[in-house]
Amino acid sequence: MASNTISVQKLTHGLRGTLTVPGDKSISHRVAILGALAHGSMRVQNYLCSADCMNTLRAMQQLGATVTPGEKEGSFTLTGTGMAPIAPTHDIDCGNSGTGMRLMAGVLAALPFNSCMYGDESLSKRPMKRIMEPLCLMGADIRACGTKPGCAPLRIMGGTLKSVDYTLPMASAQVKSAVLLAGMLTHGTTTVHQPAITRDHTERLFAHFGIPCRVSEDGLDISVEGPVHIKAKDITVPGDISSAAFWLVAASVVPGSELTLKNVGLNPTRDAIITVLKRMGADIEITPHTMDGEPYGDITVRYAPELHGAEVLAAEIPNLIDEIPVLAVAAAYAKGTTTIRNAAELRVKESDRIATTVGNLRAMGADVEEFEDGLAVTGGTPLHGAEMDSYGDHRIAMGFLIAGLQAEGRTTLLHCENINTSYPGFEEHLNQLTAQL
Ligand code: S3P
């Protein structure tokens, strides 16, 4: 568990060595959900044992799946319910996780019992209408009972749904997946059309579990034919590129750094952080490993003395949406301006990530312009340490601790416990790398 308050000092040495970041958050949620419905048992390895993904795994146990712990952290045998989950006896706690709640809503809406999901303060303010709308078009009965309209807790009166042909109003893998998960439990063909490519872990896992799923050549339209038969199959979750991103930026901006990150997921719908950092002049080398469902590999990153600003393309935004806070930190250490637009979705993440990123960068003396849909950072001005809030947002906490590694003096982040939602062990990795001589 990360400490409440974490401080770092400007480093006088590079970050060096080899690191293994924890398992991918998006894939872990989906493995728990699909494995819990499957026929048979499967061995899961490198599951992300973070607060978010453990909440989803516990929810699946409430639906009747069984989990037998293995020897290593993140390994267990998951025995599915053979497409016959049972009604949960108490309300499902989704903690901080929008992914957990939105994906499970798709499944729960199509099951023959009632359920209720709730979350923490941040999750209780996040928009749920985006999944309620398509699921209600399928005939689902979902009520958002939060004090904020359209927000959790969600009461779901489960039942038989009808298939749908749905065009997503925003590029969201969570909404896409909620509809596809409901569709796989429903008679007929459910099709989702996306305005831009979003992470395709659901589609890849459908293929892994033998679920028939068609993806158009341009990757924008996805169909699933329900009801499906899910056959349990062993799986190893690759490392999370969103967690690796903190070290890609840290090593790029701290002189003398050379880090190798092992077994990181390199799914092409998630790797734009590498493309954009390279466009900015980062020194990043990839050694790919054999693909089985999800591509992965080792990434070596070295200090980049000539880091410069770049434009992030609109089509790249969904591909690096979670990495934008730390990308903005890289931009503050790069010469020239980095512009990030078309990213209004950041306003409805664990915090309003445009406001929190801009506010914290300014607190460190960076030159930042805020837009409704993004930000522009002009780097080159030396940053100074500051005491900043993480606003209960794991990626803001980690992103600004990384910013502190090259800022004059001391940088302190308050309310860092939420780091545990995606990267348990971050503080240990930080201590390990910063302690080196
Ligand atoms: C996720 C999709 C993204 C991302 C989130 C995880 C997923 O959210 O920000 O951290 O696992 O599907 P949106 O679908 O809201 O873009």
mmCIF file of N, CA, C and O and ligand atoms in Angstrom, residues 25-26 30 99 102-103 130 171-175 177 199 321-322 345 349 395, ligand 1:
data_model
loop_
_atom_site.group_PDB
_atom_site.id
_atom_site.type_symbol
_atom_site.label_atom_id
_atom_site.label_comp_id
_atom_site.label_asym_id
_atom_site.label_seq_id
_atom_site.Cartn_x
_atom_site.Cartn_y
_atom_site.Cartn_z
ATOM 1 N N LYS A 25 -3.984 -3.520 -16.240
ATOM 2 C CA LYS A 25 -5.247 -3.312 -15.532
ATOM 3 C C LYS A 25 -6.443 -3.654 -16.428
ATOM 4 O O LYS A 25 -7.347 -4.374 -16.015
ATOM 5 N N SER A 26 -6.440 -3.137 -17.642
ATOM 6 C CA SER A 26 -7.586 -3.370 -18.539
ATOM 7 C C SER A 26 -7.762 -4.854 -18.813
ATOM 8 O O SER A 26 -8.887 -5.379 -18.804
ATOM 9 N N ARG A 30 -10.899 -7.772 -17.566
ATOM 10 C CA ARG A 30 -11.612 -8.572 -18.569
ATOM 11 C C ARG A 30 -11.388 -10.071 -18.362
ATOM 12 O O ARG A 30 -12.289 -10.880 -18.598
ATOM 13 N N THR A 99 -13.736 1.228 -15.020
ATOM 14 C CA THR A 99 -13.692 0.066 -15.922
ATOM 15 C C THR A 99 -14.477 -1.093 -15.312
ATOM 16 O O THR A 99 -15.318 -1.707 -15.978
ATOM 17 N N ARG A 102 -18.311 -0.261 -15.338
ATOM 18 C CA ARG A 102 -18.957 -0.175 -16.659
ATOM 19 C C ARG A 102 -18.961 -1.538 -17.355
ATOM 20 O O ARG A 102 -19.947 -1.912 -17.979
ATOM 21 N N LEU A 103 -17.874 -2.283 -17.247
ATOM 22 C CA LEU A 103 -17.842 -3.605 -17.894
ATOM 23 C C LEU A 103 -18.818 -4.562 -17.220
ATOM 24 O O LEU A 103 -19.563 -5.282 -17.883
ATOM 25 N N ARG A 130 -23.400 6.916 -20.242
ATOM 26 C CA ARG A 130 -22.760 6.427 -21.466
ATOM 27 C C ARG A 130 -22.906 4.913 -21.652
ATOM 28 O O ARG A 130 -22.925 4.427 -22.775
ATOM 29 N N ALA A 171 -15.173 7.912 -28.243
ATOM 30 C CA ALA A 171 -14.234 6.793 -28.391
ATOM 31 C C ALA A 171 -13.958 6.224 -27.004
ATOM 32 O O ALA A 171 -13.101 6.723 -26.290
ATOM 33 N N SER A 172 -14.698 5.198 -26.618
ATOM 34 C CA SER A 172 -14.531 4.623 -25.280
ATOM 35 C C SER A 172 -14.523 3.105 -25.334
ATOM 36 O O SER A 172 -15.507 2.478 -25.737
ATOM 37 N N ALA A 173 -13.409 2.533 -24.901
ATOM 38 C CA ALA A 173 -13.303 1.069 -24.865
ATOM 39 C C ALA A 173 -14.203 0.493 -23.780
ATOM 40 O O ALA A 173 -14.662 -0.652 -23.894
ATOM 41 N N GLN A 174 -14.450 1.280 -22.746
ATOM 42 C CA GLN A 174 -15.317 0.766 -21.679
ATOM 43 C C GLN A 174 -16.742 0.629 -22.185
ATOM 44 O O GLN A 174 -17.405 -0.381 -21.934
ATOM 45 N N VAL A 175 -17.230 1.644 -22.913
ATOM 46 C CA VAL A 175 -18.606 1.582 -23.415
ATOM 47 C C VAL A 175 -18.708 0.474 -24.477
ATOM 48 O O VAL A 175 -19.628 -0.352 -24.451
ATOM 49 N N SER A 177 -16.969 -2.159 -24.697
ATOM 50 C CA SER A 177 -16.893 -3.473 -24.051
ATOM 51 C C SER A 177 -18.169 -3.809 -23.292
ATOM 52 O O SER A 177 -18.603 -4.962 -23.290
ATOM 53 N N ARG A 199 -8.791 0.742 -27.323
ATOM 54 C CA ARG A 199 -8.092 -0.497 -26.944
ATOM 55 C C ARG A 199 -8.963 -1.716 -27.216
ATOM 56 O O ARG A 199 -10.166 -1.704 -26.934
ATOM 57 N N ILE A 321 -4.699 7.744 -23.717
ATOM 58 C CA ILE A 321 -5.516 8.602 -22.843
ATOM 59 C C ILE A 321 -5.036 8.576 -21.374
ATOM 60 O O ILE A 321 -4.981 9.610 -20.728
ATOM 61 N N ASP A 322 -4.655 7.393 -20.896
ATOM 62 C CA ASP A 322 -4.256 7.303 -19.483
ATOM 63 C C ASP A 322 -2.838 7.819 -19.237
ATOM 64 O O ASP A 322 -2.436 8.021 -18.095
ATOM 65 N N GLU A 345 -12.235 13.897 -22.811
ATOM 66 C CA GLU A 345 -12.534 12.734 -21.956
ATOM 67 C C GLU A 345 -11.755 12.769 -20.637
ATOM 68 O O GLU A 345 -12.170 12.213 -19.633
ATOM 69 N N LYS A 349 -12.259 11.567 -15.865
ATOM 70 C CA LYS A 349 -11.480 10.420 -15.354
ATOM 71 C C LYS A 349 -11.508 10.439 -13.825
ATOM 72 O O LYS A 349 -12.338 11.117 -13.233
ATOM 73 N N ARG A 395 -2.902 8.353 -11.221
ATOM 74 C CA ARG A 395 -1.981 8.747 -12.303
ATOM 75 C C ARG A 395 -1.436 10.162 -12.092
ATOM 76 O O ARG A 395 -0.339 10.479 -12.566
HETATM 77 C C1 S3P B 1 -10.241 1.418 -20.221
HETATM 78 C C2 S3P B 1 -10.604 2.361 -21.161
HETATM 79 C C3 S3P B 1 -10.301 3.790 -21.015
HETATM 80 C C4 S3P B 1 -9.185 4.024 -19.990
HETATM 81 C C5 S3P B 1 -9.403 3.240 -18.731
HETATM 82 C C6 S3P B 1 -9.431 1.757 -19.030
HETATM 83 C C7 S3P B 1 -10.624 0.005 -20.437
HETATM 84 O O1 S3P B 1 -11.465 4.470 -20.585
HETATM 85 O O2 S3P B 1 -9.100 5.400 -19.693
HETATM 86 O O3 S3P B 1 -8.354 3.479 -17.798
HETATM 87 O O4 S3P B 1 -10.052 -0.866 -19.771
HETATM 88 O O5 S3P B 1 -11.496 -0.230 -21.274
HETATM 89 P P1 S3P B 1 -12.618 4.946 -21.606
HETATM 90 O O6 S3P B 1 -13.282 3.775 -22.151
HETATM 91 O O7 S3P B 1 -13.530 5.775 -20.734
HETATM 92 O O8 S3P B 1 -11.922 5.764 -22.640
#
